[in-house]
mmCIF file with all atom_site columns, C-alpha atoms in Angstrom:
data_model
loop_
_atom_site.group_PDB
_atom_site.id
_atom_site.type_symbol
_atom_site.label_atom_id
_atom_site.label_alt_id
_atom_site.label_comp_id
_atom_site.label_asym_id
_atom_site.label_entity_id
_atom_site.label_seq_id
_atom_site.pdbx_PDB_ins_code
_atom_site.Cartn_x
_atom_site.Cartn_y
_atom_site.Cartn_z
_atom_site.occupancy
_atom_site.B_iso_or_equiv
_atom_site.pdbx_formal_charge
_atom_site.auth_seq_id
_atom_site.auth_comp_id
_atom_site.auth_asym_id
_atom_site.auth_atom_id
_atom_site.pdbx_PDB_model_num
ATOM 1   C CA . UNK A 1 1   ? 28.195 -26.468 5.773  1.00 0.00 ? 130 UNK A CA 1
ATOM 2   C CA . UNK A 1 2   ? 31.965 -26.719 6.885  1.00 0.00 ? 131 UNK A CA 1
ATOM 3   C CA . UNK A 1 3   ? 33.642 -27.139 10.163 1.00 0.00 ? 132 UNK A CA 1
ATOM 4   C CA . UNK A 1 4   ? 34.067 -23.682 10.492 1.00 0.00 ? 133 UNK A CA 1
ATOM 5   C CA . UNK A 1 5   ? 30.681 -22.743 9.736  1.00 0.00 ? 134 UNK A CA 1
ATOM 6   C CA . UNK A 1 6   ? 27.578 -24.174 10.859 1.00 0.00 ? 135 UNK A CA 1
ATOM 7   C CA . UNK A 1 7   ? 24.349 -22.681 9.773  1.00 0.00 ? 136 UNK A CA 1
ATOM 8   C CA . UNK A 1 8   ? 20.824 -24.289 10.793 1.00 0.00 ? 137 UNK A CA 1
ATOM 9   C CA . UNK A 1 9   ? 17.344 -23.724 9.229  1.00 0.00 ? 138 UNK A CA 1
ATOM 10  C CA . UNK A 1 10  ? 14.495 -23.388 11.966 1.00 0.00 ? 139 UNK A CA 1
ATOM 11  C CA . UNK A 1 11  ? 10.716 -21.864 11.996 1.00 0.00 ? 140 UNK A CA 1
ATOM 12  C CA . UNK A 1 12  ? 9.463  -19.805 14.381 1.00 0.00 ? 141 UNK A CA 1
ATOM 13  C CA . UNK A 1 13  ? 6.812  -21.884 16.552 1.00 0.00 ? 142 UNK A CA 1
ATOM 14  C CA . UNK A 1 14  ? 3.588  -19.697 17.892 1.00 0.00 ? 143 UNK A CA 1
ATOM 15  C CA . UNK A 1 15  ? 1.972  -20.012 21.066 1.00 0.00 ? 144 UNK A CA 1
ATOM 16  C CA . UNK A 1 16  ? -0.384 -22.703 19.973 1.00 0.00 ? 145 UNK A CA 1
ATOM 17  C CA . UNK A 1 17  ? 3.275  -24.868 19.348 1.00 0.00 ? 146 UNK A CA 1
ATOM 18  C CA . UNK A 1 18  ? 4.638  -24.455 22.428 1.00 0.00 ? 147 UNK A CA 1
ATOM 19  C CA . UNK A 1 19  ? 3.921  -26.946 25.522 1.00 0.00 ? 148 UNK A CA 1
ATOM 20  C CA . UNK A 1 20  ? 4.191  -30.913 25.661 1.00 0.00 ? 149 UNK A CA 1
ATOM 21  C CA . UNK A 1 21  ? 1.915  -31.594 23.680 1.00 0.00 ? 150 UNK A CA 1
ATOM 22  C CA . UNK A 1 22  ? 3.008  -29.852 20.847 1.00 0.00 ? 151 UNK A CA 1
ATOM 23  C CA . UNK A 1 23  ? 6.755  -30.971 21.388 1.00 0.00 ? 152 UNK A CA 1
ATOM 24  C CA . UNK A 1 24  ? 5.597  -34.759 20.792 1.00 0.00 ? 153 UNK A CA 1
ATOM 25  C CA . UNK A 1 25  ? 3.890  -33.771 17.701 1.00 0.00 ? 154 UNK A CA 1
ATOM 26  C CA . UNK A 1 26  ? 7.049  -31.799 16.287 1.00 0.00 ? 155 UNK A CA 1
ATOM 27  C CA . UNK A 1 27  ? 9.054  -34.949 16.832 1.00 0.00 ? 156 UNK A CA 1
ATOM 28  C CA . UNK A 1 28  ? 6.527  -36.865 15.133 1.00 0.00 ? 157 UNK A CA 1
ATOM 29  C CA . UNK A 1 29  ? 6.816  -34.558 12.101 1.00 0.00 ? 158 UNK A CA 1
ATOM 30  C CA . UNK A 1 30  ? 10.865 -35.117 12.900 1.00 0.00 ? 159 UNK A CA 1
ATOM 31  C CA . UNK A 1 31  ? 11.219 -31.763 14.048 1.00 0.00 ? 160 UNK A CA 1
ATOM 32  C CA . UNK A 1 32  ? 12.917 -30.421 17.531 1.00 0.00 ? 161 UNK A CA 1
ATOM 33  C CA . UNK A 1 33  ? 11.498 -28.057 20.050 1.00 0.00 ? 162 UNK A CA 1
ATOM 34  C CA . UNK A 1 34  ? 14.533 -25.208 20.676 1.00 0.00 ? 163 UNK A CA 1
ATOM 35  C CA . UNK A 1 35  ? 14.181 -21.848 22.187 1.00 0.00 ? 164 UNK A CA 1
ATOM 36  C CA . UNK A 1 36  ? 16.859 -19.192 21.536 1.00 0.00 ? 165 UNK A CA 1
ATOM 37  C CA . UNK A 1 37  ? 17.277 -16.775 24.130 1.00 0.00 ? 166 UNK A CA 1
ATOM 38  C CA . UNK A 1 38  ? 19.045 -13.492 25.714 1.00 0.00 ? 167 UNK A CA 1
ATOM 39  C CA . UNK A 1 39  ? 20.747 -10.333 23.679 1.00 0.00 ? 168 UNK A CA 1
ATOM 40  C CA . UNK A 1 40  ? 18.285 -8.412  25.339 1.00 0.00 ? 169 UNK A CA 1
ATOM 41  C CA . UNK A 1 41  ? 15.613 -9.770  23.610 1.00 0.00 ? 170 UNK A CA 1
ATOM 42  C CA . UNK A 1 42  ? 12.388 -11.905 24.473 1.00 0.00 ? 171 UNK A CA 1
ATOM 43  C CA . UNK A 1 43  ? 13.045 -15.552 23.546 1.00 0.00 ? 172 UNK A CA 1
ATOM 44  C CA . UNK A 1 44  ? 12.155 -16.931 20.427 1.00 0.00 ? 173 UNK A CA 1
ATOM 45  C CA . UNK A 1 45  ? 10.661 -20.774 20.410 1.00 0.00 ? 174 UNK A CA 1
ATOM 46  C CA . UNK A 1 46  ? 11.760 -22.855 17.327 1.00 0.00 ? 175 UNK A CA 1
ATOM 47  C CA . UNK A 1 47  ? 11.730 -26.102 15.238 1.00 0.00 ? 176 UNK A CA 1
ATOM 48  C CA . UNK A 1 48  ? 14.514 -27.120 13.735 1.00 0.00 ? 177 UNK A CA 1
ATOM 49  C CA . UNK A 1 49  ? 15.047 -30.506 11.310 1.00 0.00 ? 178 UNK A CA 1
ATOM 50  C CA . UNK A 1 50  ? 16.280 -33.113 13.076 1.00 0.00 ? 179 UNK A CA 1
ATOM 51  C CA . UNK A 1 51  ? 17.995 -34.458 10.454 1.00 0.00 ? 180 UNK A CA 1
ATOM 52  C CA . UNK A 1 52  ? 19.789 -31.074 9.832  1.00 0.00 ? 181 UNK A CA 1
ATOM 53  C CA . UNK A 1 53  ? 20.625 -31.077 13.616 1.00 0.00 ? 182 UNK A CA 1
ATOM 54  C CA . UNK A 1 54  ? 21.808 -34.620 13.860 1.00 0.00 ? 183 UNK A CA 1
ATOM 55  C CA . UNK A 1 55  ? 24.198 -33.475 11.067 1.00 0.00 ? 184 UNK A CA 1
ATOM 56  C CA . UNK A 1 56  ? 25.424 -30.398 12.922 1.00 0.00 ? 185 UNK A CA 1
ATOM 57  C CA . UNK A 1 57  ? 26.290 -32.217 16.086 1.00 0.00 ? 186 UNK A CA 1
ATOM 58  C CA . UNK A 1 58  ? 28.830 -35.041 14.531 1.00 0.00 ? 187 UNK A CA 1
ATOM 59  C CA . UNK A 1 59  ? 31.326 -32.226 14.521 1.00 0.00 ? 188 UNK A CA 1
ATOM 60  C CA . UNK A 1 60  ? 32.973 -31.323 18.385 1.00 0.00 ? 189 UNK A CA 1
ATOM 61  C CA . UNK A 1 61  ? 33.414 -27.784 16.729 1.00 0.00 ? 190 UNK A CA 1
ATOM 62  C CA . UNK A 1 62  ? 29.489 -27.200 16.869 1.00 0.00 ? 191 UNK A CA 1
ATOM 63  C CA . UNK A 1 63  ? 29.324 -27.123 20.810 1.00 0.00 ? 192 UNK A CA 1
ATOM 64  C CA . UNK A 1 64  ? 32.207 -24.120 20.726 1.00 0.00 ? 193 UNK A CA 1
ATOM 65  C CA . UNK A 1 65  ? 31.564 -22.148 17.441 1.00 0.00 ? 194 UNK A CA 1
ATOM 66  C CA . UNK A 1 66  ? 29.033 -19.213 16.899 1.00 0.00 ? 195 UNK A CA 1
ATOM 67  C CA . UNK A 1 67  ? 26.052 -20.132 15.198 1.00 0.00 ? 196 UNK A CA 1
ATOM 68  C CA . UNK A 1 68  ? 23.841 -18.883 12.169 1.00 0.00 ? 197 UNK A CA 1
ATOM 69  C CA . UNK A 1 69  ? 19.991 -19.902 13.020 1.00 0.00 ? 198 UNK A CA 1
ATOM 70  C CA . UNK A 1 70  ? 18.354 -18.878 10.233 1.00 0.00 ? 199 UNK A CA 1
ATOM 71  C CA . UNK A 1 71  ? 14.864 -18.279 11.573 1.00 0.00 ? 200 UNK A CA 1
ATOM 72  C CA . UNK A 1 72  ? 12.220 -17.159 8.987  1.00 0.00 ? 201 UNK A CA 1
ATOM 73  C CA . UNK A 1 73  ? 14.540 -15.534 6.338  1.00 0.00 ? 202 UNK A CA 1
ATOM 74  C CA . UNK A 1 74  ? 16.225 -13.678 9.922  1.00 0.00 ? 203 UNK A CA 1
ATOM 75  C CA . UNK A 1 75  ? 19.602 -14.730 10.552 1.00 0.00 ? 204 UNK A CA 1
ATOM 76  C CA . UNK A 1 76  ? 20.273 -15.061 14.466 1.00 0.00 ? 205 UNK A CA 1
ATOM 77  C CA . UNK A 1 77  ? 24.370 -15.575 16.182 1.00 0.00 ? 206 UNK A CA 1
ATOM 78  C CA . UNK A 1 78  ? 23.773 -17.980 18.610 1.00 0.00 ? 207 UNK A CA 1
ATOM 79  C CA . UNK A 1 79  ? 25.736 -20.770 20.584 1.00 0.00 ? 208 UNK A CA 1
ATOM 80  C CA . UNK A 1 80  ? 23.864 -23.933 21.889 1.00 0.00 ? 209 UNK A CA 1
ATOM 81  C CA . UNK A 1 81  ? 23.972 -23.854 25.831 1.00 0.00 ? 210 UNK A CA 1
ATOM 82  C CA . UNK A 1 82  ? 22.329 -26.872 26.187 1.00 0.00 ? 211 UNK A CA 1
ATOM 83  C CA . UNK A 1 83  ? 21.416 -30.149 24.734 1.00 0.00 ? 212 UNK A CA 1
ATOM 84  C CA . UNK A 1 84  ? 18.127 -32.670 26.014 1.00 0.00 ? 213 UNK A CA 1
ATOM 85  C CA . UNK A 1 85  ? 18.971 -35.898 24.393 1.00 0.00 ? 214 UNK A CA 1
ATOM 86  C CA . UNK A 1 86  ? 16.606 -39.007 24.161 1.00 0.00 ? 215 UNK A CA 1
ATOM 87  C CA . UNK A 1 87  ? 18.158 -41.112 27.457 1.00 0.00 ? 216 UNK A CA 1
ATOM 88  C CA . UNK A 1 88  ? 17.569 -44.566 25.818 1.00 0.00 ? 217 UNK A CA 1
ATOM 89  C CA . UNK A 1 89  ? 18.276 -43.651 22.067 1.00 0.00 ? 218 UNK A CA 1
ATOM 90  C CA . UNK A 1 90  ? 20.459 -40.985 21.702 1.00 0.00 ? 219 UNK A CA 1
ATOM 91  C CA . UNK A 1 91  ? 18.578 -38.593 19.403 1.00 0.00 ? 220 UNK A CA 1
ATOM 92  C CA . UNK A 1 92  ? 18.330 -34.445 20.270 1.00 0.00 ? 221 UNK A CA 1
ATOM 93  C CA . UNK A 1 93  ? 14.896 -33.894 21.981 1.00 0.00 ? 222 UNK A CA 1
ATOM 94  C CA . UNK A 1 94  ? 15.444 -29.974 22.741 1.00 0.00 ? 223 UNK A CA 1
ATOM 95  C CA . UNK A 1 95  ? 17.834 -27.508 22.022 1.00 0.00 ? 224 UNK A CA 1
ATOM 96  C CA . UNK A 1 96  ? 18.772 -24.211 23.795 1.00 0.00 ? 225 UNK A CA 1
ATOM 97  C CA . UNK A 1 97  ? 20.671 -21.173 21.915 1.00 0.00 ? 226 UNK A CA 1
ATOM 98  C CA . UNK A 1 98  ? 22.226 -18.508 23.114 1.00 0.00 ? 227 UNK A CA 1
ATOM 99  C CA . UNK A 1 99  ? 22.087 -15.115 21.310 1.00 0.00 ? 228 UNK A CA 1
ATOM 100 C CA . UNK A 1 100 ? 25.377 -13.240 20.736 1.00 0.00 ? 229 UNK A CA 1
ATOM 101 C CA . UNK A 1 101 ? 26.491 -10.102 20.579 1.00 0.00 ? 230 UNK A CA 1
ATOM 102 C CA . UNK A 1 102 ? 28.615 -8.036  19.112 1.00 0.00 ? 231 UNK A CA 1
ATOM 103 C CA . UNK A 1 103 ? 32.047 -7.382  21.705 1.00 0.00 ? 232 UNK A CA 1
ATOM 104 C CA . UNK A 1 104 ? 29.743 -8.640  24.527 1.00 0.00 ? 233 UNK A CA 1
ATOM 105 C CA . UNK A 1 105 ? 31.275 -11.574 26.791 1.00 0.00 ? 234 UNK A CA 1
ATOM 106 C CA . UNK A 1 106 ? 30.370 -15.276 26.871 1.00 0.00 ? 235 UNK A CA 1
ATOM 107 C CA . UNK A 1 107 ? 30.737 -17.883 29.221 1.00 0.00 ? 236 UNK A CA 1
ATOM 108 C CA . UNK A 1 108 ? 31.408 -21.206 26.775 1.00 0.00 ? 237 UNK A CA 1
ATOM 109 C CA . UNK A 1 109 ? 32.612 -24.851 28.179 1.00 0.00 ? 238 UNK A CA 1
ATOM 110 C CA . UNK A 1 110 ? 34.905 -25.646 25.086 1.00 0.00 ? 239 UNK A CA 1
ATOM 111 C CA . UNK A 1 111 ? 36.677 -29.370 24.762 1.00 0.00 ? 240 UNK A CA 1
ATOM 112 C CA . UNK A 1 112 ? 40.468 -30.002 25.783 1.00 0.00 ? 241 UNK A CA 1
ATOM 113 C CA . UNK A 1 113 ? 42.864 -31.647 23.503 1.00 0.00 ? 242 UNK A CA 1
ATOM 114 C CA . UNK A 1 114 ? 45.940 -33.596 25.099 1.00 0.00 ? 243 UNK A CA 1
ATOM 115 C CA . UNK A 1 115 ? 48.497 -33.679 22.756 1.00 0.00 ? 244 UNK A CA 1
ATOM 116 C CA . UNK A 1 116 ? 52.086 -35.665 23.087 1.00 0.00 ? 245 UNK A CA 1
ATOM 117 C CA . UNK A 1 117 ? 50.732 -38.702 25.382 1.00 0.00 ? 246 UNK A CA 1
ATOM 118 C CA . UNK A 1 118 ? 53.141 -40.942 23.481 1.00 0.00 ? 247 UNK A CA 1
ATOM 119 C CA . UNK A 1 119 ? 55.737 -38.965 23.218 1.00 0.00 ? 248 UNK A CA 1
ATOM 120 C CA . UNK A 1 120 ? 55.788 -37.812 26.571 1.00 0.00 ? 249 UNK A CA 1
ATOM 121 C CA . UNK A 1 121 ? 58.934 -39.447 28.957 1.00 0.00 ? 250 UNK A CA 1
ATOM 122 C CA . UNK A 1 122 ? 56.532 -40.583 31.812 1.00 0.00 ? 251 UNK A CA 1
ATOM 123 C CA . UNK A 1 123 ? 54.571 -42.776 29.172 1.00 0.00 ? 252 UNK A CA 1
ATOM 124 C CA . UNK A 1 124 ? 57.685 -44.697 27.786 1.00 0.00 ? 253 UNK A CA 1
ATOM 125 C CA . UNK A 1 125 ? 58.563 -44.952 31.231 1.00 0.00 ? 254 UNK A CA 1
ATOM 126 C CA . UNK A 1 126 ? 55.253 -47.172 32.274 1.00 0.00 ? 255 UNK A CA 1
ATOM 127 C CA . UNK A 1 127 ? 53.491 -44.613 33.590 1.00 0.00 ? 256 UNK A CA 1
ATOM 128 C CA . UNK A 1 128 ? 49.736 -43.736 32.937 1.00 0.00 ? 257 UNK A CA 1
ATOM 129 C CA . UNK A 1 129 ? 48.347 -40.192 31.943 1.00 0.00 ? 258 UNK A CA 1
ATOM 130 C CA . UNK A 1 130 ? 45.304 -39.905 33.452 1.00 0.00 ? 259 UNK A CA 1
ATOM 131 C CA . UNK A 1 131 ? 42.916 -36.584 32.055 1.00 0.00 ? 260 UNK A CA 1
ATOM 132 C CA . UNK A 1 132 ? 40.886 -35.149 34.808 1.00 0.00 ? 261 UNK A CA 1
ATOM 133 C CA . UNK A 1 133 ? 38.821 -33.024 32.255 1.00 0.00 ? 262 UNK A CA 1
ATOM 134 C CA . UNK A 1 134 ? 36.993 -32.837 29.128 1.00 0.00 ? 263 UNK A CA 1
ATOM 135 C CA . UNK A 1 135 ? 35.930 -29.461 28.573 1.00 0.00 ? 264 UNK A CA 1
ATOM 136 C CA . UNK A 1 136 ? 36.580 -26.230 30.784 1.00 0.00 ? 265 UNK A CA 1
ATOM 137 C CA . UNK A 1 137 ? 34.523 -23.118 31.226 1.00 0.00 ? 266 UNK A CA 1
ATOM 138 C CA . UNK A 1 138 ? 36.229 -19.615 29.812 1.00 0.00 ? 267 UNK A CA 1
ATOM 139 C CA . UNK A 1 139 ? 34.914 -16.224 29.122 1.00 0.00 ? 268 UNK A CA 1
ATOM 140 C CA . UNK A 1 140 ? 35.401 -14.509 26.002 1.00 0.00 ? 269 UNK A CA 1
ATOM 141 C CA . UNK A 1 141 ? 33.566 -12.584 23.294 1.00 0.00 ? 270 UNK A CA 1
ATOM 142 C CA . UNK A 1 142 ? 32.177 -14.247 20.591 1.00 0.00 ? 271 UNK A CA 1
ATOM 143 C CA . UNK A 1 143 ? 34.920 -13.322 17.998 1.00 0.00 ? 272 UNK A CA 1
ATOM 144 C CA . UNK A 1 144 ? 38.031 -14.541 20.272 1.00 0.00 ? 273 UNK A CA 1
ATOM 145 C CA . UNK A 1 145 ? 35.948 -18.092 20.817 1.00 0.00 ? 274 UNK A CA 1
ATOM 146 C CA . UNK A 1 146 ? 38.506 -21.024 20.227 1.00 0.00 ? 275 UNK A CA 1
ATOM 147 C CA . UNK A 1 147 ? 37.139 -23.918 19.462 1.00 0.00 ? 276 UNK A CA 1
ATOM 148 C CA . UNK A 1 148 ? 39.363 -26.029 21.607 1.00 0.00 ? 277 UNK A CA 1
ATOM 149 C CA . UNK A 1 149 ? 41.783 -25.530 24.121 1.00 0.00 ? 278 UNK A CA 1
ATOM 150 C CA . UNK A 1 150 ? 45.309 -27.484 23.861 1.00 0.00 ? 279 UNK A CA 1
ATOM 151 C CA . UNK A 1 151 ? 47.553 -28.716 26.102 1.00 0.00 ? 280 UNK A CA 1
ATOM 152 C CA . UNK A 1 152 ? 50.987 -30.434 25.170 1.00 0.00 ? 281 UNK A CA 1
ATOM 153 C CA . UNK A 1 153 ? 51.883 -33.026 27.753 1.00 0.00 ? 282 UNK A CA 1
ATOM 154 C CA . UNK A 1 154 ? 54.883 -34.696 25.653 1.00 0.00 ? 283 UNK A CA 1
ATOM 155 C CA . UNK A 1 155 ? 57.322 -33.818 28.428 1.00 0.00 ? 284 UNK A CA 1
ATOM 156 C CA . UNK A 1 156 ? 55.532 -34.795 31.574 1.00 0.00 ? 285 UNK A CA 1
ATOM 157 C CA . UNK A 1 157 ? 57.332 -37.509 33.695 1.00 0.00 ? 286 UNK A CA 1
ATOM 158 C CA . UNK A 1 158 ? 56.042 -39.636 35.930 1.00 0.00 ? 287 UNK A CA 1
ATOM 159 C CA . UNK A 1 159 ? 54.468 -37.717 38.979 1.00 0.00 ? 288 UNK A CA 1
ATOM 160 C CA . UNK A 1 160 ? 54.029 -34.200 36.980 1.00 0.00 ? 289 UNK A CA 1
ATOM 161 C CA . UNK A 1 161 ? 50.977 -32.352 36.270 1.00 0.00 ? 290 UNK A CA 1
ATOM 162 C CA . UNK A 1 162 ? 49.307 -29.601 35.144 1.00 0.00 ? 291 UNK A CA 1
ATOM 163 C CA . UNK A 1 163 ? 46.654 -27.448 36.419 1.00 0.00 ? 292 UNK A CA 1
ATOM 164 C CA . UNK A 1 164 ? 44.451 -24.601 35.211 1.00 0.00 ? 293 UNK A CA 1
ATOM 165 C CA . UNK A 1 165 ? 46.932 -22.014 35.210 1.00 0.00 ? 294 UNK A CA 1
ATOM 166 C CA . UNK A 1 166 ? 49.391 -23.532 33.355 1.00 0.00 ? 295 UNK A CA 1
ATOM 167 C CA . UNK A 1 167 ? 46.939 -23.793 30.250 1.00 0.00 ? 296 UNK A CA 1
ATOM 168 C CA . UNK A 1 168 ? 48.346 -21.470 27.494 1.00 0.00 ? 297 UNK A CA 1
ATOM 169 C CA . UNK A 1 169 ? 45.084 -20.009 26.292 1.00 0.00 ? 298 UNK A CA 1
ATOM 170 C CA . UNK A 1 170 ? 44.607 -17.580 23.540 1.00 0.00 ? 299 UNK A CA 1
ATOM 171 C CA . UNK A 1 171 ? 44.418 -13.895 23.883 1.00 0.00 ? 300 UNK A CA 1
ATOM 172 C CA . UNK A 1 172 ? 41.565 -12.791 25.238 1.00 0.00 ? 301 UNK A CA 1
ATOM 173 C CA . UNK A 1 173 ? 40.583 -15.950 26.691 1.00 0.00 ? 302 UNK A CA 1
ATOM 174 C CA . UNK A 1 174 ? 40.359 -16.260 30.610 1.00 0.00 ? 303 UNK A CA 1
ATOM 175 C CA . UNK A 1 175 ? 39.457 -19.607 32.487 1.00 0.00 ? 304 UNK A CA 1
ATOM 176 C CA . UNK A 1 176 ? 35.901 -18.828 34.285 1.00 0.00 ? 305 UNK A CA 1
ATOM 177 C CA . UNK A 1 177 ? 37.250 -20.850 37.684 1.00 0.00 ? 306 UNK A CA 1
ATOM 178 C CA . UNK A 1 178 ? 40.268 -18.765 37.867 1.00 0.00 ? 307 UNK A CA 1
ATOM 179 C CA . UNK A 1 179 ? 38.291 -15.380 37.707 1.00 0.00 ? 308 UNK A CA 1
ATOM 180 C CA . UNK A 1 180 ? 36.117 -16.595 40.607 1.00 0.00 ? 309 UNK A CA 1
ATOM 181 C CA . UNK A 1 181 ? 37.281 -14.277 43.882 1.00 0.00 ? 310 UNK A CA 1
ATOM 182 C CA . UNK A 1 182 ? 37.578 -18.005 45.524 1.00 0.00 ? 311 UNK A CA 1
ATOM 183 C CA . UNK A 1 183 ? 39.014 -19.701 42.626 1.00 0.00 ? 312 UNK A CA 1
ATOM 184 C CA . UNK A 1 184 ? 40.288 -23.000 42.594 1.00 0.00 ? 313 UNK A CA 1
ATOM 185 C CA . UNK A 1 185 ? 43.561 -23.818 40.333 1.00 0.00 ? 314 UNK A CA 1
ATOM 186 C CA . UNK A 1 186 ? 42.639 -28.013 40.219 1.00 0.00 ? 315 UNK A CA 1
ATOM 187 C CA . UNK A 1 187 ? 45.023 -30.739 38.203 1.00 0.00 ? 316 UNK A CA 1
ATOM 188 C CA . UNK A 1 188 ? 43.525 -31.389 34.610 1.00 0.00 ? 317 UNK A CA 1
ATOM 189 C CA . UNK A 1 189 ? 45.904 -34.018 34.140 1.00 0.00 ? 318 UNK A CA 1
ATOM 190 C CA . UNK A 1 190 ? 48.906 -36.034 36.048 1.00 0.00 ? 319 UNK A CA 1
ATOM 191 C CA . UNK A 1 191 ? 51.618 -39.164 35.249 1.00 0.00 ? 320 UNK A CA 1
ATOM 192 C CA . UNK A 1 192 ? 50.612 -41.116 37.736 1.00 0.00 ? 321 UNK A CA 1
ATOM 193 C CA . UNK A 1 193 ? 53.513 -44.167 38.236 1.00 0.00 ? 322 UNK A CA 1
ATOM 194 C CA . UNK A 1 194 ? 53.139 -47.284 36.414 1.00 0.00 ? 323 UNK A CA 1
ATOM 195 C CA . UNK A 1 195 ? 50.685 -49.831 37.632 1.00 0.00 ? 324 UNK A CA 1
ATOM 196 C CA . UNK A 1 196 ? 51.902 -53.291 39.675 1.00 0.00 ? 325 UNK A CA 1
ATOM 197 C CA . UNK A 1 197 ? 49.721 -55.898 39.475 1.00 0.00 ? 326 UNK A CA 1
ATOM 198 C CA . UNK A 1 198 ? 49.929 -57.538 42.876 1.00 0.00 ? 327 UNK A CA 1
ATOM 199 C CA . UNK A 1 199 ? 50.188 -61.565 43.705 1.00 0.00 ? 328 UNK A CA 1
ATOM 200 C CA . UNK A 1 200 ? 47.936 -63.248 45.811 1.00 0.00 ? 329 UNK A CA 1
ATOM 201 C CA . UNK A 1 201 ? 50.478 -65.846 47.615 1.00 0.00 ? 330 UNK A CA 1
ATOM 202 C CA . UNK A 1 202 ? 47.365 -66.984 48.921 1.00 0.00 ? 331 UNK A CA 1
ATOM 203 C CA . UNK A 1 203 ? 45.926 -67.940 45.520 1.00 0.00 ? 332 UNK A CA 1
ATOM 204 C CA . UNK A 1 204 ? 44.834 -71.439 45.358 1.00 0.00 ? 333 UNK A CA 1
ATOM 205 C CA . UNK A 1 205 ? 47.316 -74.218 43.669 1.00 0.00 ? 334 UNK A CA 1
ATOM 206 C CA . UNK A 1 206 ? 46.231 -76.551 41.226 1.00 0.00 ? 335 UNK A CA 1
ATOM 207 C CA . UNK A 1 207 ? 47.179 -80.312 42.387 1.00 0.00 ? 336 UNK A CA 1
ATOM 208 C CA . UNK A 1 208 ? 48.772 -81.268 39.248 1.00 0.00 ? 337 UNK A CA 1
ATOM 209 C CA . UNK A 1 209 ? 51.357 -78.411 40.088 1.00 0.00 ? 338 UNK A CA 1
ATOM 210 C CA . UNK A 1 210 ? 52.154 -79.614 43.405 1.00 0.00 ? 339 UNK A CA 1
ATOM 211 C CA . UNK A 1 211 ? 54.699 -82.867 43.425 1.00 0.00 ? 340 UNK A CA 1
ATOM 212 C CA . UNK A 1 212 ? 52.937 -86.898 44.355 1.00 0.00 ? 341 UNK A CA 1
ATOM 213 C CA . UNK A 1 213 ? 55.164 -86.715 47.525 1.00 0.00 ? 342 UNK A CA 1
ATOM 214 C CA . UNK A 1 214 ? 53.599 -83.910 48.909 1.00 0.00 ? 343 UNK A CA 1
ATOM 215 C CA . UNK A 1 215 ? 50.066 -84.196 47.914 1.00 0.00 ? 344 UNK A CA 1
ATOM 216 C CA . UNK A 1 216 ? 48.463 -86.019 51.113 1.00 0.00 ? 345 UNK A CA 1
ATOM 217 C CA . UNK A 1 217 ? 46.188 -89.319 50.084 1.00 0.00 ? 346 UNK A CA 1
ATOM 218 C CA . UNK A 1 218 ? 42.386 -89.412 51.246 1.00 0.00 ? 347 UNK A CA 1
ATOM 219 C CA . UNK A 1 219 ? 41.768 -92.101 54.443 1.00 0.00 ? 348 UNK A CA 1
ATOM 220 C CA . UNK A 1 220 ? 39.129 -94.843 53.825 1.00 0.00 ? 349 UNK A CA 1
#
């Protein structure tokens, strides 16, 4: 496996492998519970190694490339749409894929990469870049998919920004909030102005910083 190709081994789980129950015991047997779902067809419910999984989802590329679920011998497209992960520990509990097909449209959240934050004029001017995002929904088809969108912010100054629509994205490639008929074109990142730490004038002062003449002396 690369980071341009993922491909996952699963079984198919029947009926008698399915519920609660049986979930517990695949995880037991370090297996995870995953369904794979839509292209028209009924869903499918799955195992898949967890070890092989855990593997798969050190790379950010896995959450925005098409995937190969080999099922059986029967190679499925799929994306993962969603993720159930232990809330103490960390590790996948149950996985949802996506089938794909074929020239038909997706809706994928993919990550955004800021690029230029050092170089950018408002940063050696003091200021702070604050990012607003960390992924953004877009629709595509499957073979258009990118597996990250990029925006340059090396020439923002302080008290510039940039919002959905300036995004350069790659053919094909629209932003889902943008298509909405009451869309919403919100900042993804600004330079805000440098930050002043204020003085408390008020602040306490240590005696030994104040001079014997004006220190007042205790009455017996």
């Amino acid at each position: 496996m690369t980071i341009n190709h993922f491909a996952l081994n699963a079984v198919d789980r029947s009926a008698e492998l399915q519920g609660k129950g049986a979930s517990r015991r695949l995880r037991k047997q370090n297996l995870v519970p995953a369904i794979i779902y839509g292209g028209g067809e009924q869903p499918t419910a799955i195992s898949i190694k967890i070890n092989e999984l855990v593997k798969s989802l050190e790379f950010e590329a896995f959450f925005s490339h098409i995937l190969t679920l080999n099922v059986d011998g029967e190679e499925h497209q799929v994306v993962i749409k969603d993720l159930q992960r232990h809330p103490a520990k960390g590790f996948p509990m149950h996985a949802d894929f996506q089938r794909v097909v074929k020239g038909q449209k997706i809706n994928m959240n993919v990550p955004v990469h800021f690029t230029g934050r050092e170089e950018a004029p408002g940063t050696k001017a003091g200021g702070v870049l604050s990012t607003l995002v960390t992924d953004i929904e877009i629709v595509c088809i499957p073979s258009q998919l990118p597996e990250y969108l990029e925006v340059d912010v090396s020439g923002m100054e302080i008290g510039d920004l940039f919002r959905l629509s300036d995004i350069k994205l790659p053919e094909g490639v629209i932003i889902f909030d943008l298509d909405m008929e009451d869309a919403h074109d919100r900042t993804i990142v600004n330079m805000q102005p440098p930050t002043v730490e204020e003085v408390d004038e008020a602040a306490e002062v240590d005696a030994s910083d104040v001079p014997a003449t004006e220190q007042g002396t205790d009455s017996e």
